[in-house]
mmCIF file of N, CA and C in Angstrom:
data_model
loop_
_atom_site.group_PDB
_atom_site.id
_atom_site.type_symbol
_atom_site.label_atom_id
_atom_site.label_comp_id
_atom_site.label_asym_id
_atom_site.label_seq_id
_atom_site.Cartn_x
_atom_site.Cartn_y
_atom_site.Cartn_z
ATOM 1 N N THR B 279 52.339 35.597 -17.376
ATOM 2 C CA THR B 279 53.336 34.672 -16.870
ATOM 3 C C THR B 279 53.399 34.730 -15.345
ATOM 4 N N ALA B 280 52.263 34.725 -14.747
ATOM 5 C CA ALA B 280 52.209 34.727 -13.289
ATOM 6 C C ALA B 280 52.607 33.352 -12.766
ATOM 7 N N ALA B 281 53.151 33.355 -11.565
ATOM 8 C CA ALA B 281 53.549 32.101 -10.940
ATOM 9 C C ALA B 281 52.308 31.297 -10.592
ATOM 10 N N PRO B 282 52.390 29.974 -10.684
ATOM 11 C CA PRO B 282 51.227 29.155 -10.324
ATOM 12 C C PRO B 282 50.932 29.302 -8.838
ATOM 13 N N PRO B 283 49.666 29.215 -8.473
ATOM 14 C CA PRO B 283 49.327 29.347 -7.051
ATOM 15 C C PRO B 283 49.921 28.195 -6.245
ATOM 16 N N ALA B 284 50.295 28.518 -5.012
ATOM 17 C CA ALA B 284 50.860 27.499 -4.130
ATOM 18 C C ALA B 284 49.756 26.535 -3.718
ATOM 19 N N PRO B 285 50.088 25.283 -3.504
ATOM 20 C CA PRO B 285 49.069 24.332 -3.054
ATOM 21 C C PRO B 285 48.549 24.721 -1.672
ATOM 22 N N PRO B 286 47.309 24.367 -1.371
ATOM 23 C CA PRO B 286 46.728 24.757 -0.082
ATOM 24 C C PRO B 286 47.517 24.239 1.110
ATOM 25 N N SER B 287 48.143 23.093 0.972
ATOM 26 C CA SER B 287 48.868 22.528 2.115
ATOM 27 C C SER B 287 50.043 23.396 2.526
ATOM 28 N N SER B 288 50.665 24.112 1.573
ATOM 29 C CA SER B 288 51.788 24.956 1.952
ATOM 30 C C SER B 288 51.314 26.132 2.801
ATOM 31 N N ALA B 289 50.121 26.649 2.527
ATOM 32 C CA ALA B 289 49.578 27.721 3.354
ATOM 33 C C ALA B 289 49.345 27.208 4.772
ATOM 34 N N MET B 290 48.810 25.999 4.881
ATOM 35 C CA MET B 290 48.588 25.411 6.196
ATOM 36 C C MET B 290 49.926 25.190 6.901
ATOM 37 N N GLY B 291 50.933 24.760 6.126
ATOM 38 C CA GLY B 291 52.257 24.554 6.709
ATOM 39 C C GLY B 291 52.869 25.854 7.201
ATOM 40 N N ASP B 292 52.656 26.940 6.461
ATOM 41 C CA ASP B 292 53.169 28.243 6.884
ATOM 42 C C ASP B 292 52.511 28.691 8.183
ATOM 43 N N ILE B 293 51.219 28.468 8.277
ATOM 44 C CA ILE B 293 50.508 28.839 9.498
ATOM 45 C C ILE B 293 50.998 27.990 10.672
ATOM 46 N N ALA B 294 51.181 26.709 10.433
ATOM 47 C CA ALA B 294 51.671 25.813 11.495
ATOM 48 C C ALA B 294 53.054 26.257 11.958
ATOM 49 N N GLU B 295 53.929 26.597 11.020
ATOM 50 C CA GLU B 295 55.279 27.037 11.387
ATOM 51 C C GLU B 295 55.237 28.353 12.169
ATOM 52 N N ARG B 296 54.344 29.252 11.781
ATOM 53 C CA ARG B 296 54.211 30.518 12.505
ATOM 54 C C ARG B 296 53.711 30.262 13.923
ATOM 55 N N ASN B 297 52.786 29.311 14.071
ATOM 56 C CA ASN B 297 52.293 28.970 15.405
ATOM 57 C C ASN B 297 53.363 28.302 16.260
ATOM 58 N N LEU B 298 54.359 27.690 15.616
ATOM 59 C CA LEU B 298 55.427 26.999 16.348
ATOM 60 C C LEU B 298 56.573 27.925 16.763
ATOM 61 N N GLU B 299 56.589 29.155 16.284
ATOM 62 C CA GLU B 299 57.711 30.055 16.584
ATOM 63 C C GLU B 299 57.961 30.245 18.081
ATOM 64 N N PRO B 300 56.923 30.481 18.913
ATOM 65 C CA PRO B 300 57.194 30.616 20.349
ATOM 66 C C PRO B 300 57.788 29.336 20.951
ATOM 67 N N LEU B 301 57.334 28.190 20.480
ATOM 68 C CA LEU B 301 57.859 26.926 20.989
ATOM 69 C C LEU B 301 59.298 26.717 20.531
ATOM 70 N N THR B 302 59.611 27.168 19.332
ATOM 71 C CA THR B 302 60.976 27.062 18.834
ATOM 72 C C THR B 302 61.915 27.897 19.699
ATOM 73 N N THR B 303 61.483 29.096 20.053
ATOM 74 C CA THR B 303 62.284 29.952 20.932
ATOM 75 C C THR B 303 62.467 29.287 22.294
ATOM 76 N N LEU B 304 61.400 28.693 22.798
ATOM 77 C CA LEU B 304 61.465 28.007 24.088
ATOM 78 C C LEU B 304 62.425 26.821 24.034
ATOM 79 N N THR B 305 62.358 26.033 22.970
ATOM 80 C CA THR B 305 63.249 24.868 22.883
ATOM 81 C C THR B 305 64.705 25.301 22.791
ATOM 82 N N HIS B 306 64.946 26.452 22.178
ATOM 83 C CA HIS B 306 66.323 26.970 22.137
ATOM 84 C C HIS B 306 66.804 27.286 23.558
ATOM 85 N N THR B 307 65.932 27.870 24.361
ATOM 86 C CA THR B 307 66.277 28.160 25.755
ATOM 87 C C THR B 307 66.518 26.869 26.529
ATOM 88 N N LEU B 308 65.652 25.880 26.322
ATOM 89 C CA LEU B 308 65.811 24.601 27.017
ATOM 90 C C LEU B 308 67.112 23.911 26.613
ATOM 91 N N LEU B 309 67.450 24.008 25.358
ATOM 92 C CA LEU B 309 68.682 23.406 24.850
ATOM 93 C C LEU B 309 69.902 24.144 25.395
ATOM 94 N N THR B 310 69.833 25.462 25.431
ATOM 95 C CA THR B 310 70.945 26.280 25.926
ATOM 96 C C THR B 310 71.258 25.964 27.385
ATOM 97 N N HIS B 311 70.238 25.715 28.173
ATOM 98 C CA HIS B 311 70.431 25.448 29.608
ATOM 99 C C HIS B 311 70.478 23.953 29.919
ATOM 100 N N SER B 312 70.664 23.145 28.890
ATOM 101 C CA SER B 312 70.824 21.689 29.026
ATOM 102 C C SER B 312 69.643 21.016 29.717
ATOM 103 N N LEU B 313 68.452 21.554 29.516
ATOM 104 C CA LEU B 313 67.267 20.911 30.064
ATOM 105 C C LEU B 313 66.706 19.877 29.099
ATOM 106 N N LEU B 314 67.079 19.989 27.830
ATOM 107 C CA LEU B 314 66.725 19.001 26.817
ATOM 108 C C LEU B 314 67.956 18.721 25.975
ATOM 109 N N SER B 315 68.054 17.493 25.507
ATOM 110 C CA SER B 315 69.134 17.145 24.587
ATOM 111 C C SER B 315 68.710 17.533 23.167
ATOM 112 N N PRO B 316 69.646 17.590 22.235
ATOM 113 C CA PRO B 316 69.257 17.898 20.848
ATOM 114 C C PRO B 316 68.237 16.913 20.274
ATOM 115 N N SER B 317 68.375 15.631 20.603
ATOM 116 C CA SER B 317 67.407 14.657 20.081
ATOM 117 C C SER B 317 66.030 14.854 20.714
ATOM 118 N N GLU B 318 65.986 15.203 21.999
ATOM 119 C CA GLU B 318 64.711 15.484 22.653
ATOM 120 C C GLU B 318 64.066 16.737 22.055
ATOM 121 N N THR B 319 64.897 17.716 21.729
ATOM 122 C CA THR B 319 64.396 18.947 21.124
ATOM 123 C C THR B 319 63.772 18.662 19.768
ATOM 124 N N ARG B 320 64.454 17.861 18.961
ATOM 125 C CA ARG B 320 63.911 17.495 17.646
ATOM 126 C C ARG B 320 62.595 16.751 17.796
ATOM 127 N N ALA B 321 62.541 15.814 18.736
ATOM 128 C CA ALA B 321 61.319 15.037 18.956
ATOM 129 C C ALA B 321 60.179 15.938 19.430
ATOM 130 N N LEU B 322 60.488 16.881 20.305
ATOM 131 C CA LEU B 322 59.473 17.803 20.806
ATOM 132 C C LEU B 322 58.916 18.652 19.674
ATOM 133 N N LEU B 323 59.784 19.201 18.829
ATOM 134 C CA LEU B 323 59.323 20.038 17.723
ATOM 135 C C LEU B 323 58.551 19.223 16.691
ATOM 136 N N LEU B 324 58.970 17.994 16.451
ATOM 137 C CA LEU B 324 58.247 17.136 15.514
ATOM 138 C C LEU B 324 56.842 16.834 16.035
ATOM 139 N N ARG B 325 56.762 16.533 17.306
ATOM 140 C CA ARG B 325 55.445 16.244 17.906
ATOM 141 C C ARG B 325 54.563 17.481 17.898
ATOM 142 N N ALA B 326 55.141 18.636 18.222
ATOM 143 C CA ALA B 326 54.370 19.884 18.213
ATOM 144 C C ALA B 326 53.903 20.220 16.804
ATOM 145 N N ARG B 327 54.757 19.980 15.810
ATOM 146 C CA ARG B 327 54.377 20.233 14.416
ATOM 147 C C ARG B 327 53.206 19.325 14.022
ATOM 148 N N THR B 328 53.245 18.081 14.461
ATOM 149 C CA THR B 328 52.148 17.149 14.191
ATOM 150 C C THR B 328 50.855 17.649 14.832
ATOM 151 N N PHE B 329 50.949 18.120 16.077
ATOM 152 C CA PHE B 329 49.780 18.674 16.753
ATOM 153 C C PHE B 329 49.233 19.877 15.984
ATOM 154 N N GLU B 330 50.116 20.780 15.579
ATOM 155 C CA GLU B 330 49.677 21.990 14.870
ATOM 156 C C GLU B 330 48.956 21.643 13.578
ATOM 157 N N HIS B 331 49.500 20.708 12.818
ATOM 158 C CA HIS B 331 48.843 20.307 11.578
ATOM 159 C C HIS B 331 47.473 19.681 11.861
ATOM 160 N N ALA B 332 47.374 18.925 12.941
ATOM 161 C CA ALA B 332 46.085 18.329 13.309
ATOM 162 C C ALA B 332 45.079 19.411 13.702
ATOM 163 N N LEU B 333 45.544 20.441 14.416
ATOM 164 C CA LEU B 333 44.644 21.511 14.833
ATOM 165 C C LEU B 333 44.154 22.340 13.656
ATOM 166 N N LEU B 334 44.980 22.457 12.634
ATOM 167 C CA LEU B 334 44.614 23.260 11.468
ATOM 168 C C LEU B 334 43.746 22.503 10.468
ATOM 169 N N SER B 335 43.667 21.196 10.620
ATOM 170 C CA SER B 335 42.863 20.418 9.672
ATOM 171 C C SER B 335 41.375 20.630 9.958
ATOM 172 N N ARG B 336 40.581 20.346 8.960
ATOM 173 C CA ARG B 336 39.134 20.530 9.116
ATOM 174 C C ARG B 336 38.531 19.551 10.102
ATOM 175 N N GLY B 337 39.147 18.407 10.261
ATOM 176 C CA GLY B 337 38.602 17.383 11.137
ATOM 177 C C GLY B 337 39.054 17.502 12.577
ATOM 178 N N ALA B 338 39.687 18.611 12.942
ATOM 179 C CA ALA B 338 40.169 18.771 14.314
ATOM 180 C C ALA B 338 38.993 18.811 15.281
ATOM 181 N N THR B 339 39.161 18.110 16.367
ATOM 182 C CA THR B 339 38.134 18.097 17.412
ATOM 183 C C THR B 339 38.664 18.816 18.646
ATOM 184 N N ARG B 340 37.794 19.032 19.586
ATOM 185 C CA ARG B 340 38.235 19.692 20.814
ATOM 186 C C ARG B 340 39.261 18.834 21.553
ATOM 187 N N ALA B 341 39.173 17.523 21.367
ATOM 188 C CA ALA B 341 40.129 16.623 22.022
ATOM 189 C C ALA B 341 41.553 16.863 21.518
ATOM 190 N N HIS B 342 41.695 17.213 20.242
ATOM 191 C CA HIS B 342 43.031 17.514 19.708
ATOM 192 C C HIS B 342 43.649 18.699 20.455
ATOM 193 N N PHE B 343 42.857 19.744 20.662
ATOM 194 C CA PHE B 343 43.348 20.928 21.359
ATOM 195 C C PHE B 343 43.711 20.593 22.810
ATOM 196 N N LEU B 344 42.850 19.831 23.457
ATOM 197 C CA LEU B 344 43.095 19.481 24.856
ATOM 198 C C LEU B 344 44.318 18.571 25.002
ATOM 199 N N ARG B 345 44.516 17.662 24.047
ATOM 200 C CA ARG B 345 45.696 16.793 24.094
ATOM 201 C C ARG B 345 46.986 17.597 23.945
ATOM 202 N N TYR B 346 46.981 18.565 23.041
ATOM 203 C CA TYR B 346 48.162 19.404 22.837
ATOM 204 C C TYR B 346 48.468 20.212 24.101
ATOM 205 N N ALA B 347 47.438 20.790 24.703
ATOM 206 C CA ALA B 347 47.634 21.549 25.939
ATOM 207 C C ALA B 347 48.125 20.636 27.063
ATOM 208 N N SER B 348 47.605 19.423 27.118
ATOM 209 C CA SER B 348 48.050 18.463 28.118
ATOM 210 C C SER B 348 49.507 18.065 27.891
ATOM 211 N N TYR B 349 49.878 17.916 26.636
ATOM 212 C CA TYR B 349 51.269 17.606 26.285
ATOM 213 C C TYR B 349 52.197 18.708 26.782
ATOM 214 N N LEU B 350 51.810 19.965 26.579
ATOM 215 C CA LEU B 350 52.638 21.085 27.042
ATOM 216 C C LEU B 350 52.705 21.136 28.558
ATOM 217 N N SER B 351 51.606 20.786 29.215
ATOM 218 C CA SER B 351 51.594 20.752 30.674
ATOM 219 C C SER B 351 52.533 19.661 31.194
ATOM 220 N N THR B 352 52.539 18.517 30.524
ATOM 221 C CA THR B 352 53.445 17.432 30.893
ATOM 222 C C THR B 352 54.896 17.849 30.654
ATOM 223 N N LEU B 353 55.135 18.517 29.545
ATOM 224 C CA LEU B 353 56.481 19.027 29.256
ATOM 225 C C LEU B 353 56.927 19.978 30.358
ATOM 226 N N HIS B 354 56.023 20.828 30.790
ATOM 227 C CA HIS B 354 56.327 21.763 31.874
ATOM 228 C C HIS B 354 56.743 21.005 33.128
ATOM 229 N N SER B 355 55.983 19.978 33.470
ATOM 230 C CA SER B 355 56.302 19.186 34.662
ATOM 231 C C SER B 355 57.657 18.501 34.535
ATOM 232 N N LEU B 356 57.918 17.920 33.379
ATOM 233 C CA LEU B 356 59.183 17.215 33.176
ATOM 234 C C LEU B 356 60.379 18.144 33.229
ATOM 235 N N VAL B 357 60.260 19.260 32.551
ATOM 236 C CA VAL B 357 61.404 20.156 32.424
ATOM 237 C C VAL B 357 61.688 20.899 33.718
ATOM 238 N N LEU B 358 60.671 21.475 34.321
ATOM 239 C CA LEU B 358 60.917 22.338 35.472
ATOM 240 C C LEU B 358 60.853 21.642 36.822
ATOM 241 N N ARG B 359 60.338 20.431 36.855
ATOM 242 C CA ARG B 359 60.249 19.763 38.152
ATOM 243 C C ARG B 359 61.092 18.502 38.215
ATOM 244 N N ALA B 360 60.752 17.540 37.415
ATOM 245 C CA ALA B 360 61.374 16.224 37.532
ATOM 246 C C ALA B 360 62.805 16.187 37.000
ATOM 247 N N ARG B 361 63.082 16.878 35.914
ATOM 248 C CA ARG B 361 64.376 16.739 35.262
ATOM 249 C C ARG B 361 65.497 17.477 35.993
ATOM 250 N N ILE B 362 65.202 18.613 36.564
ATOM 251 C CA ILE B 362 66.265 19.436 37.132
ATOM 252 C C ILE B 362 66.971 18.754 38.307
ATOM 253 N N PRO B 363 66.269 18.201 39.293
ATOM 254 C CA PRO B 363 66.986 17.543 40.381
ATOM 255 C C PRO B 363 67.727 16.287 39.924
ATOM 256 N N ALA B 364 67.230 15.621 38.902
ATOM 257 C CA ALA B 364 67.854 14.381 38.454
ATOM 258 C C ALA B 364 69.169 14.632 37.724
ATOM 259 N N GLN B 365 69.340 15.807 37.162
ATOM 260 C CA GLN B 365 70.563 16.105 36.427
ATOM 261 C C GLN B 365 71.647 16.569 37.392
ATOM 262 N N LYS B 366 72.880 16.332 36.990
ATOM 263 C CA LYS B 366 74.015 16.747 37.807
ATOM 264 C C LYS B 366 74.578 18.076 37.314
ATOM 265 N N SER B 367 73.753 18.856 36.639
ATOM 266 C CA SER B 367 74.192 20.144 36.122
ATOM 267 C C SER B 367 73.828 21.245 37.119
ATOM 268 N N PRO B 368 74.427 22.422 36.955
ATOM 269 C CA PRO B 368 74.087 23.516 37.878
ATOM 270 C C PRO B 368 72.616 23.897 37.735
ATOM 271 N N PRO B 369 72.033 24.397 38.812
ATOM 272 C CA PRO B 369 70.610 24.748 38.746
ATOM 273 C C PRO B 369 70.353 25.870 37.731
ATOM 274 N N VAL B 370 69.166 25.849 37.194
ATOM 275 C CA VAL B 370 68.772 26.870 36.222
ATOM 276 C C VAL B 370 68.435 28.141 36.996
ATOM 277 N N PRO B 371 68.954 29.276 36.557
ATOM 278 C CA PRO B 371 68.647 30.530 37.266
ATOM 279 C C PRO B 371 67.147 30.797 37.308
ATOM 280 N N LYS B 372 66.707 31.396 38.395
ATOM 281 C CA LYS B 372 65.284 31.651 38.590
ATOM 282 C C LYS B 372 64.671 32.489 37.459
ATOM 283 N N PRO B 373 65.333 33.541 36.945
ATOM 284 C CA PRO B 373 64.721 34.286 35.835
ATOM 285 C C PRO B 373 64.484 33.416 34.596
ATOM 286 N N VAL B 374 65.382 32.469 34.349
ATOM 287 C CA VAL B 374 65.215 31.570 33.202
ATOM 288 C C VAL B 374 64.054 30.620 33.460
ATOM 289 N N ARG B 375 63.980 30.092 34.672
ATOM 290 C CA ARG B 375 62.857 29.208 35.027
ATOM 291 C C ARG B 375 61.528 29.941 34.872
ATOM 292 N N ASN B 376 61.492 31.200 35.327
ATOM 293 C CA ASN B 376 60.263 31.985 35.204
ATOM 294 C C ASN B 376 59.913 32.243 33.737
ATOM 295 N N ALA B 377 60.926 32.499 32.916
ATOM 296 C CA ALA B 377 60.687 32.737 31.490
ATOM 297 C C ALA B 377 60.131 31.476 30.822
ATOM 298 N N ILE B 378 60.675 30.320 31.187
ATOM 299 C CA ILE B 378 60.183 29.051 30.639
ATOM 300 C C ILE B 378 58.738 28.832 31.076
ATOM 301 N N HIS B 379 58.473 29.087 32.341
ATOM 302 C CA HIS B 379 57.125 28.922 32.893
ATOM 303 C C HIS B 379 56.134 29.824 32.153
ATOM 304 N N ARG B 380 56.481 31.098 31.978
ATOM 305 C CA ARG B 380 55.598 32.042 31.282
ATOM 306 C C ARG B 380 55.405 31.654 29.824
ATOM 307 N N SER B 381 56.483 31.214 29.193
ATOM 308 C CA SER B 381 56.404 30.850 27.782
ATOM 309 C C SER B 381 55.481 29.651 27.571
ATOM 310 N N LEU B 382 55.638 28.615 28.377
ATOM 311 C CA LEU B 382 54.758 27.444 28.264
ATOM 312 C C LEU B 382 53.311 27.821 28.564
ATOM 313 N N GLY B 383 53.114 28.686 29.545
ATOM 314 C CA GLY B 383 51.765 29.142 29.862
ATOM 315 C C GLY B 383 51.145 29.927 28.722
ATOM 316 N N SER B 384 51.937 30.762 28.090
ATOM 317 C CA SER B 384 51.450 31.564 26.967
ATOM 318 C C SER B 384 51.080 30.683 25.777
ATOM 319 N N ILE B 385 51.925 29.718 25.468
ATOM 320 C CA ILE B 385 51.656 28.813 24.344
ATOM 321 C C ILE B 385 50.390 28.001 24.616
ATOM 322 N N SER B 386 50.276 27.488 25.824
ATOM 323 C CA SER B 386 49.106 26.694 26.196
ATOM 324 C C SER B 386 47.839 27.546 26.153
ATOM 325 N N THR B 387 47.921 28.780 26.620
ATOM 326 C CA THR B 387 46.776 29.683 26.598
ATOM 327 C C THR B 387 46.327 29.962 25.170
ATOM 328 N N LYS B 388 47.283 30.187 24.269
ATOM 329 C CA LYS B 388 46.937 30.454 22.873
ATOM 330 C C LYS B 388 46.238 29.250 22.236
ATOM 331 N N ILE B 389 46.710 28.064 22.539
ATOM 332 C CA ILE B 389 46.100 26.856 21.978
ATOM 333 C C ILE B 389 44.663 26.715 22.473
ATOM 334 N N LEU B 390 44.467 26.908 23.763
ATOM 335 C CA LEU B 390 43.125 26.741 24.316
ATOM 336 C C LEU B 390 42.202 27.885 23.901
ATOM 337 N N THR B 391 42.744 29.068 23.682
ATOM 338 C CA THR B 391 41.945 30.175 23.159
ATOM 339 C C THR B 391 41.489 29.870 21.738
ATOM 340 N N ARG B 392 42.382 29.280 20.955
ATOM 341 C CA ARG B 392 42.006 28.855 19.603
ATOM 342 C C ARG B 392 40.875 27.825 19.663
ATOM 343 N N ALA B 393 40.953 26.917 20.621
ATOM 344 C CA ALA B 393 39.903 25.905 20.766
ATOM 345 C C ALA B 393 38.573 26.554 21.122
ATOM 346 N N LEU B 394 38.605 27.497 22.066
ATOM 347 C CA LEU B 394 37.367 28.153 22.472
ATOM 348 C C LEU B 394 36.764 28.979 21.342
ATOM 349 N N SER B 395 37.608 29.595 20.520
ATOM 350 C CA SER B 395 37.050 30.386 19.415
ATOM 351 C C SER B 395 36.530 29.486 18.291
ATOM 352 N N ARG B 396 37.124 28.318 18.142
ATOM 353 C CA ARG B 396 36.672 27.399 17.086
ATOM 354 C C ARG B 396 35.396 26.665 17.475
ATOM 355 N N PHE B 397 35.273 26.327 18.753
ATOM 356 C CA PHE B 397 34.106 25.578 19.240
ATOM 357 C C PHE B 397 33.341 26.439 20.251
ATOM 358 N N ARG B 398 32.820 27.555 19.791
ATOM 359 C CA ARG B 398 32.161 28.530 20.662
ATOM 360 C C ARG B 398 30.932 27.981 21.377
ATOM 361 N N ALA B 399 30.220 27.119 20.731
ATOM 362 C CA ALA B 399 28.954 26.636 21.289
ATOM 363 C C ALA B 399 29.123 25.395 22.154
ATOM 364 N N ASP B 400 30.337 25.128 22.604
ATOM 365 C CA ASP B 400 30.587 23.907 23.369
ATOM 366 C C ASP B 400 30.868 24.243 24.836
ATOM 367 N N PRO B 401 29.855 24.209 25.686
ATOM 368 C CA PRO B 401 30.095 24.546 27.098
ATOM 369 C C PRO B 401 30.987 23.526 27.798
ATOM 370 N N ASP B 402 30.973 22.272 27.331
ATOM 371 C CA ASP B 402 31.839 21.264 27.942
ATOM 372 C C ASP B 402 33.307 21.606 27.708
ATOM 373 N N LEU B 403 33.604 22.192 26.551
ATOM 374 C CA LEU B 403 34.985 22.601 26.270
ATOM 375 C C LEU B 403 35.413 23.716 27.222
ATOM 376 N N ALA B 404 34.541 24.673 27.457
ATOM 377 C CA ALA B 404 34.870 25.761 28.379
ATOM 378 C C ALA B 404 35.171 25.208 29.768
ATOM 379 N N ILE B 405 34.415 24.235 30.187
ATOM 380 C CA ILE B 405 34.655 23.610 31.488
ATOM 381 C C ILE B 405 35.977 22.844 31.473
ATOM 382 N N ALA B 406 36.246 22.141 30.372
ATOM 383 C CA ALA B 406 37.503 21.394 30.260
ATOM 384 C C ALA B 406 38.705 22.333 30.260
ATOM 385 N N VAL B 407 38.577 23.473 29.602
ATOM 386 C CA VAL B 407 39.669 24.453 29.580
ATOM 387 C C VAL B 407 39.892 25.012 30.978
ATOM 388 N N ALA B 408 38.820 25.371 31.659
ATOM 389 C CA ALA B 408 38.957 25.876 33.028
ATOM 390 C C ALA B 408 39.583 24.817 33.934
ATOM 391 N N SER B 409 39.153 23.590 33.775
ATOM 392 C CA SER B 409 39.717 22.493 34.567
ATOM 393 C C SER B 409 41.197 22.299 34.275
ATOM 394 N N HIS B 410 41.557 22.425 33.004
ATOM 395 C CA HIS B 410 42.963 22.293 32.625
ATOM 396 C C HIS B 410 43.828 23.348 33.318
ATOM 397 N N PHE B 411 43.356 24.586 33.309
ATOM 398 C CA PHE B 411 44.132 25.667 33.927
ATOM 399 C C PHE B 411 44.187 25.510 35.447
ATOM 400 N N LEU B 412 43.140 24.988 36.036
ATOM 401 C CA LEU B 412 43.163 24.783 37.480
ATOM 402 C C LEU B 412 44.072 23.631 37.883
ATOM 403 N N SER B 413 44.114 22.585 37.050
ATOM 404 C CA SER B 413 44.911 21.415 37.407
ATOM 405 C C SER B 413 46.382 21.594 37.067
ATOM 406 N N SER B 414 46.690 22.381 36.048
ATOM 407 C CA SER B 414 48.089 22.613 35.710
ATOM 408 C C SER B 414 48.561 23.861 36.431
ATOM 409 N N ASN B 415 49.848 23.964 36.592
ATOM 410 C CA ASN B 415 50.393 25.129 37.263
ATOM 411 C C ASN B 415 50.859 26.186 36.273
ATOM 412 N N LEU B 416 50.302 26.144 35.078
ATOM 413 C CA LEU B 416 50.664 27.133 34.076
ATOM 414 C C LEU B 416 49.918 28.430 34.355
ATOM 415 N N PRO B 417 50.568 29.572 34.060
ATOM 416 C CA PRO B 417 49.905 30.860 34.325
ATOM 417 C C PRO B 417 48.754 31.117 33.381
#
């Protein structure tokens, strides 16, 4: 009377959710400091979940990984540069800004490391990853 095996998609969903944990922590910080609204937070997590599922699928290409990293880089620019002066709220403390910066950099690094390990024989990807890190201000 063993339990029936879980469908393969639930395993993929569990992996995607585990990969989203650092981003979930980050969005909580962004929400706490009023850098994102609750609806923006939901949209960000939904989009990130979509990216994660795409990366875990068999048909994922290097472009999927690069798009996700680019999305995080754009989020970094919006949150830490453009949004803060436009808001009439008190400035975000420097330690919090640094934590957000490190967190986004860490998430982006993990995504691109996954891409490099999945597409080992692709020198163009290595160049694209290096270019991404040089063009973005992520650590």
